[in-house]
Coordinates of C-alpha atoms in Angstrom, one line a residue:
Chain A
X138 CA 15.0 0.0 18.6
X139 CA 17.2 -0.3 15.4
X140 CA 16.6 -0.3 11.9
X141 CA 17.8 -4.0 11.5
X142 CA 15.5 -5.5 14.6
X143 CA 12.7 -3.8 12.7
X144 CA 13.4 -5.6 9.6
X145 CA 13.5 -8.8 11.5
X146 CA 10.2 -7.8 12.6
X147 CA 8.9 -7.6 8.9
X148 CA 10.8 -10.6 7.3
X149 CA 8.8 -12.8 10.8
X150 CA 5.6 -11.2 9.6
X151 CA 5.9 -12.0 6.1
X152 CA 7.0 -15.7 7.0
X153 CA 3.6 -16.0 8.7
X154 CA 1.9 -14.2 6.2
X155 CA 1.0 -17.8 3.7
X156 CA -0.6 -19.2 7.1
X157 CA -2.5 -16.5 8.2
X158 CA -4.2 -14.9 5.4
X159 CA -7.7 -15.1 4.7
X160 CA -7.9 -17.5 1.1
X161 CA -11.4 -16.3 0.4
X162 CA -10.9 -13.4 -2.7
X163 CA -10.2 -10.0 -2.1
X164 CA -12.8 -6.7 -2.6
X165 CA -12.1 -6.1 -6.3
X166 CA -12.1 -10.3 -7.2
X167 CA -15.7 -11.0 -5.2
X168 CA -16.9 -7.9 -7.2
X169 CA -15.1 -9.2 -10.7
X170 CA -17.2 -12.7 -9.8
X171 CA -20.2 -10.8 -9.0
X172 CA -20.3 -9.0 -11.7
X173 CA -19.1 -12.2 -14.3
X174 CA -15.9 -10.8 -15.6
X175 CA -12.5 -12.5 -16.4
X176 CA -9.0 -11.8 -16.3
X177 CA -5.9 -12.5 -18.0
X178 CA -2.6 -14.4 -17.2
X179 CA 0.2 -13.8 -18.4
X180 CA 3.6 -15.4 -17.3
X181 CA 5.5 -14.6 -14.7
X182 CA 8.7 -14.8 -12.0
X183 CA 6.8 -15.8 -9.0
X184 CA 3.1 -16.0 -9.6
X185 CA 0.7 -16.2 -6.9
X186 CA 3.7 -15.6 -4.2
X187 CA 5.3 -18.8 -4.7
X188 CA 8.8 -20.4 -6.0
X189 CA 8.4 -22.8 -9.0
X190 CA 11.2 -25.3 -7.5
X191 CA 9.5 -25.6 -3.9
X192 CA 6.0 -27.3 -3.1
X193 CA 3.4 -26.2 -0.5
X194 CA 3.5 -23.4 2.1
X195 CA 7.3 -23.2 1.8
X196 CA 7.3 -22.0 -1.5
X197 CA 5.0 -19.1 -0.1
X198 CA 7.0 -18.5 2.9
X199 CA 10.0 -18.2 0.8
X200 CA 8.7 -16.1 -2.5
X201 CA 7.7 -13.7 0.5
X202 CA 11.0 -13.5 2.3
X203 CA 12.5 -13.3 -1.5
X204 CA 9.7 -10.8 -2.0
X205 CA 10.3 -8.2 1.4
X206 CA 14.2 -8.0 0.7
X207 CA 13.9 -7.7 -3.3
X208 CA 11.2 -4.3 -1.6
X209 CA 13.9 -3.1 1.0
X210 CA 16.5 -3.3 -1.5
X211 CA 15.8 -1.5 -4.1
X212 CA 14.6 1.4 -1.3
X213 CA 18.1 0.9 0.3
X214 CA 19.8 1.6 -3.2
X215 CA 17.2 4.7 -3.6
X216 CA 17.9 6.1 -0.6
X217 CA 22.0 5.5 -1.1
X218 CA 21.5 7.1 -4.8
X219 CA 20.8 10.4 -3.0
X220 CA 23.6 10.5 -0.6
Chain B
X1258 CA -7.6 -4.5 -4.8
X1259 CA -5.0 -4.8 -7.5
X1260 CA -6.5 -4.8 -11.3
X1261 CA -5.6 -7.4 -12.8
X1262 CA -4.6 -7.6 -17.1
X1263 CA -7.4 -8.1 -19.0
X1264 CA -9.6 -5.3 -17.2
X1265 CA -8.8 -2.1 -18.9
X1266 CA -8.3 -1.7 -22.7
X1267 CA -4.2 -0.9 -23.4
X1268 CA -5.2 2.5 -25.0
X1269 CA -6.4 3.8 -21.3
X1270 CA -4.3 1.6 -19.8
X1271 CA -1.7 3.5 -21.8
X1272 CA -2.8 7.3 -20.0
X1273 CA -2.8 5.5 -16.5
X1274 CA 0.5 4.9 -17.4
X1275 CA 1.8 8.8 -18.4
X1276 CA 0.1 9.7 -15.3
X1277 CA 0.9 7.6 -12.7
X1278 CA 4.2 7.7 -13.8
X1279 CA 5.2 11.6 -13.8
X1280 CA 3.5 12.0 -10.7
X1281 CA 6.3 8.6 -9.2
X1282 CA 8.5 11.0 -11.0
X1283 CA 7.7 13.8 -9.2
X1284 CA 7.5 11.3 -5.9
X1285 CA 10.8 10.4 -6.0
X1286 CA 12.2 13.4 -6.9
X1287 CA 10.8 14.8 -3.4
X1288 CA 12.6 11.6 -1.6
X1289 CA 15.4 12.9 -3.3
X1290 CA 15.6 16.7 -2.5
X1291 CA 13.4 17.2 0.4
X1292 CA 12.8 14.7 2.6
X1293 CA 14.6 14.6 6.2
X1294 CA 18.2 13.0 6.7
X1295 CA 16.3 11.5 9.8
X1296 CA 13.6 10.1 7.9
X1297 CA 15.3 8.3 4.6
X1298 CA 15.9 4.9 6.3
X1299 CA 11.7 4.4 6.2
X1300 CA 11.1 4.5 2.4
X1301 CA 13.1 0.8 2.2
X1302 CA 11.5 -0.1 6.1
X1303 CA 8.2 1.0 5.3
X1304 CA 8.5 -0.5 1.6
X1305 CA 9.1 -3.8 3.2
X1306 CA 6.5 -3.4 6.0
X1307 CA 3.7 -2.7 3.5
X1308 CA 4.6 -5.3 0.8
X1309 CA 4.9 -7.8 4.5
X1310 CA 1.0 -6.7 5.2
X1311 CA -0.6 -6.5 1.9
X1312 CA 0.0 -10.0 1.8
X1313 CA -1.8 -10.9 4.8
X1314 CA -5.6 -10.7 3.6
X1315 CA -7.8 -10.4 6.5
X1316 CA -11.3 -11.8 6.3
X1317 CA -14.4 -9.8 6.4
X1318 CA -18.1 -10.9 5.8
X1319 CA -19.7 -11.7 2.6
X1320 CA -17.2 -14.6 1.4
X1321 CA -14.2 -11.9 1.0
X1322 CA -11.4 -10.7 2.0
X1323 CA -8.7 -7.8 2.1
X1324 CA -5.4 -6.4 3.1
X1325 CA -4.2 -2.5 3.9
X1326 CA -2.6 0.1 1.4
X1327 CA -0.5 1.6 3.9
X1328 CA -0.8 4.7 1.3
X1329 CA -2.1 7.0 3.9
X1330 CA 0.5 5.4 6.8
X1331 CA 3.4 6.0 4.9
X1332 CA 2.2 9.6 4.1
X1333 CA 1.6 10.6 7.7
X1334 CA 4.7 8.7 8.5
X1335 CA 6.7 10.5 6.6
X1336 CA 5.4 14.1 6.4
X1337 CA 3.7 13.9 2.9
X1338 CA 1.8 12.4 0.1
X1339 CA 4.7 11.9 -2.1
X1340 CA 6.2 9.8 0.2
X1341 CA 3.3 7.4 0.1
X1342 CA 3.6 7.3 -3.5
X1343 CA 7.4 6.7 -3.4
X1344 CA 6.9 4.0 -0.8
X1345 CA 3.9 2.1 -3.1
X1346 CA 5.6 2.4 -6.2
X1347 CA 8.6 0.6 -4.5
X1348 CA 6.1 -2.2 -3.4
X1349 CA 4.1 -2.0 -6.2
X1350 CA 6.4 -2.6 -9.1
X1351 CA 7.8 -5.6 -7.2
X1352 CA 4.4 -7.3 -6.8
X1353 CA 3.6 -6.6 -10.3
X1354 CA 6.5 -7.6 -12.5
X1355 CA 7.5 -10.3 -9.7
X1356 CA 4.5 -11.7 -8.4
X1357 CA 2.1 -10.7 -10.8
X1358 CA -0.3 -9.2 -8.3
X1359 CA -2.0 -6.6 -10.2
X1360 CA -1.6 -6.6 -14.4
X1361 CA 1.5 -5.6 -16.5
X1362 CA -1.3 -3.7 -18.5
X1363 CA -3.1 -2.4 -15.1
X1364 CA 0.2 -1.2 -13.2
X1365 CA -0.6 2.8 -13.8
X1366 CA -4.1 2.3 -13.0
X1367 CA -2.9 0.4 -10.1
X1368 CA -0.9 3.1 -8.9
X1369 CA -3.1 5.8 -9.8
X1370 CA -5.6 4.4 -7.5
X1371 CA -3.4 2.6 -4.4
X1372 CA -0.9 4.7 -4.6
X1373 CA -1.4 8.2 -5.6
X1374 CA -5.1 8.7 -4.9
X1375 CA -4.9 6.7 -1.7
X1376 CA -1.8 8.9 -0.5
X1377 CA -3.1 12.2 -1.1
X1378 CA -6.4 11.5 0.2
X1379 CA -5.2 10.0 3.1
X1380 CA -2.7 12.8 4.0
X1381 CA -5.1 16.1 3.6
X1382 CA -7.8 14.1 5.5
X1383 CA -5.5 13.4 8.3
X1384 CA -4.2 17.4 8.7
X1385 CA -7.9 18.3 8.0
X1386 CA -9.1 16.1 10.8
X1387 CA -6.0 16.5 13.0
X1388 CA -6.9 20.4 13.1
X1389 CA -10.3 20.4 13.4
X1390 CA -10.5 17.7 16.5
X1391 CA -6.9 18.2 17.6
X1392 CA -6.8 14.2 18.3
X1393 CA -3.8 12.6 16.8
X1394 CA -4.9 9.0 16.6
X1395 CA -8.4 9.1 15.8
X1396 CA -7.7 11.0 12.6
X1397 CA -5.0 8.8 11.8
X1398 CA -7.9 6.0 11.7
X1399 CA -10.2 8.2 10.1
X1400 CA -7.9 9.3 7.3
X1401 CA -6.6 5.9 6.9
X1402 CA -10.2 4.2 6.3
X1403 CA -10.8 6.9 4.1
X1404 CA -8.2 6.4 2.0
X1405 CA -8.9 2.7 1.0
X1406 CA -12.5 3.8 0.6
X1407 CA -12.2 6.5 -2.0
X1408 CA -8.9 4.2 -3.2
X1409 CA -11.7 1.3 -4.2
X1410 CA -14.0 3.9 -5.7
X1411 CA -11.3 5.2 -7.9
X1412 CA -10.8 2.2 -8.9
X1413 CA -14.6 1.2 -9.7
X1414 CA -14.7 4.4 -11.5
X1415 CA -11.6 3.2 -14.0
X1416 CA -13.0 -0.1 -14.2
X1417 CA -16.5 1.7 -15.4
X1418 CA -14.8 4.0 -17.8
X1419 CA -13.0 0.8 -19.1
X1420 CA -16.2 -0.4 -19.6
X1421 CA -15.6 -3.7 -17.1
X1422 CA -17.9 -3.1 -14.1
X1423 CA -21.0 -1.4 -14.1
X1424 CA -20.4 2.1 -12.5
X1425 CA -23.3 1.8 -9.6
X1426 CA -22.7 -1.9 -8.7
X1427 CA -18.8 -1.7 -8.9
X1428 CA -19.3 1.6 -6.6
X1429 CA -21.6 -0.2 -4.2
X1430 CA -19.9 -3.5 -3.9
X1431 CA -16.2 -1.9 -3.8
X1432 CA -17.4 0.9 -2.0
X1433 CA -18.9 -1.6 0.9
X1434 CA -16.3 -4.3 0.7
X1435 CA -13.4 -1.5 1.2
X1436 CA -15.3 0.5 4.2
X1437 CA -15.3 -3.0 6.2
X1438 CA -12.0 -3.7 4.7
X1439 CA -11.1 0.2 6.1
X1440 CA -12.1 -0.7 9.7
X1441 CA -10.5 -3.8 10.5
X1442 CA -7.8 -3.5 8.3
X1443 CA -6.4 0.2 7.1
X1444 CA -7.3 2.3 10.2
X1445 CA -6.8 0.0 12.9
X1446 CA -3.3 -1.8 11.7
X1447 CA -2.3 2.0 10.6
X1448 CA -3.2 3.5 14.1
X1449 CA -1.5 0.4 15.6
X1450 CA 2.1 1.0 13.6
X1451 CA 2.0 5.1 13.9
X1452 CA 1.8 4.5 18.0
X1453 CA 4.5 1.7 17.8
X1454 CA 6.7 4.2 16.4
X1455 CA 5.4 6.7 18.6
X1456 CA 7.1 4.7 21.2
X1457 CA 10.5 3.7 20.0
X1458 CA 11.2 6.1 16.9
X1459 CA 9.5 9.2 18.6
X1460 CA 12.4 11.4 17.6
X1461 CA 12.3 11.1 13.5
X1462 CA 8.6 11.6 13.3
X1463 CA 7.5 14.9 11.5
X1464 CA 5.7 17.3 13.7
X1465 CA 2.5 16.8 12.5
X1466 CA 2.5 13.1 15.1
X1467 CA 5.1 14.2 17.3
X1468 CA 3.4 17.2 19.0
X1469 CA 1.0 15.1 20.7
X1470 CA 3.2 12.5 21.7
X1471 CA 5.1 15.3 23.6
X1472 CA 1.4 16.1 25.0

């Protein structure tokens, strides 16, 4: 298997990923609730795994695809720095 | 599992910082020197694969959910703990200053906890456990669930030093949440992917999975 059918593989799974995931809160937010504490916002590019022009699940699917090549980017120009 | 701003007061935020960054430092200057020609192409394919999976929150009971670190994984994966903490700083610094998963303020304590506890911890336990039962994939799962576990408990313990959770509760409840979390999430999807590659990368893995394979 190449390196590029593998990366097809992870840009699929992160296209399902808005449908699939559990909405309920995660581990440290339950607790955070639990316990009555509150967080900050602050502003930023893509909050909450979404693109401010789109509406609904598309804007997740696509702040996700946006999200898993901005990742294996900036590993591929890592890796090319040292060669 | 990612600390959001508002949790941690900027002057220990601050140390989390210094810390968590020397030690990326000292990460990627091990990607750079020492790790295999044969190996490079996973730090932007497993950087990809983890930040694809942490989004996928899988549910567990109590009303809550959670997703792996892939800390441990990228370790084993790539013959050390410095790789895991290359790998989640990659992954890391996106979600923060992109997605704002995790705080701007939080990011070191963040790291400190998914990427640099998890990774060591996952990586000792898995040689530890590799040589004392000889099993390749049982440790795998073992090591993995035990890295989100003591990764949650770090992270109780900053949020108690910070004054935020109470140090037995936040324990106990990330403790708990994280060892269910560990099962269904961390060991099993971390076993799945190390056999996967088992089967169509066999040759680039370091020797530490590969023996048994040849087995």
């Amino acid at each position: 298997m190449k390196w590029v059918h593998l990366l097809l593989i992870i840009i699929a799974i992160s296209a399902v990923a808005p449908y699939v995931a559990s909405k309920n809160p995660d581990g440290l937010q339950k607790t955070a609730e639990l316990i009555g504490v509150q967080e900050s916002s602050f502003p930023a590019l893509m909050p909450g795994y979404s693109v401010g022009f789109l509406r609904g699940d598309i804007s997740n699917v696509m702040a996700m695809i946006a999200g898993v090549l901005i990742v294996f980017t900036s590993g591929y120009a890592i890796i090319k720095l040292r060669k | 599992m990612h600390i959001p701003d508002g949790f941690i007061p900027l002057s220990q935020a601050g140390i989390y910082y210094v810390v968590a960054i020397a030690l990326a430092i000292r990460a990627f200057r091990w990607v750079f020197r020492e790790l295999p020609e044969n190996r490079i192409m996973f730090i932007p394919m497993l950087s990809a694969a983890i930040f694809a999976l942490q989004a996928i929150n899988i549910p567990i009971p109590w009303g809550t959910s959670g997703h792996i670190l892939g800390s441990a994984m990228s370790s084993i994966i790539l013959g050390s703990p410095y790789a895991g903490v290359a790998v989640i700083t990659l992954v890391l610094s996106v979600q923060t200053f992109i997605f704002y998963d995790g705080g701007y303020t939080a990011f070191g304590a963040n790291l400190l906890a998914m990427g640099i506890v998890a990774s060591f911890t996952g990586y000792y336990a898995f040689l530890f456990l590799r040589k004392l039962t000889g099993k390749l994939y049982p440790s795998i799962f073992m090591s993995a669930w035990l890295s989100i576990v003591i990764s949650a408990i770090t992270v109780a313990i900053i949020l108690a030093i910070a004054g935020t959770f109470p140090l037995k509760l936040g324990i106990m409840y990330m403790g708990l949440y994280h060892a269910v979390i560990g099962v269904v999430a961390e060991g099993v999807i971390s076993t799945m992917i190390i056999k996967f590659l088992t089967k169509v990368r066999p040759d680039v893995l370091p020797l530490s999975i590969s023996e048994e394979v040849k087995e």
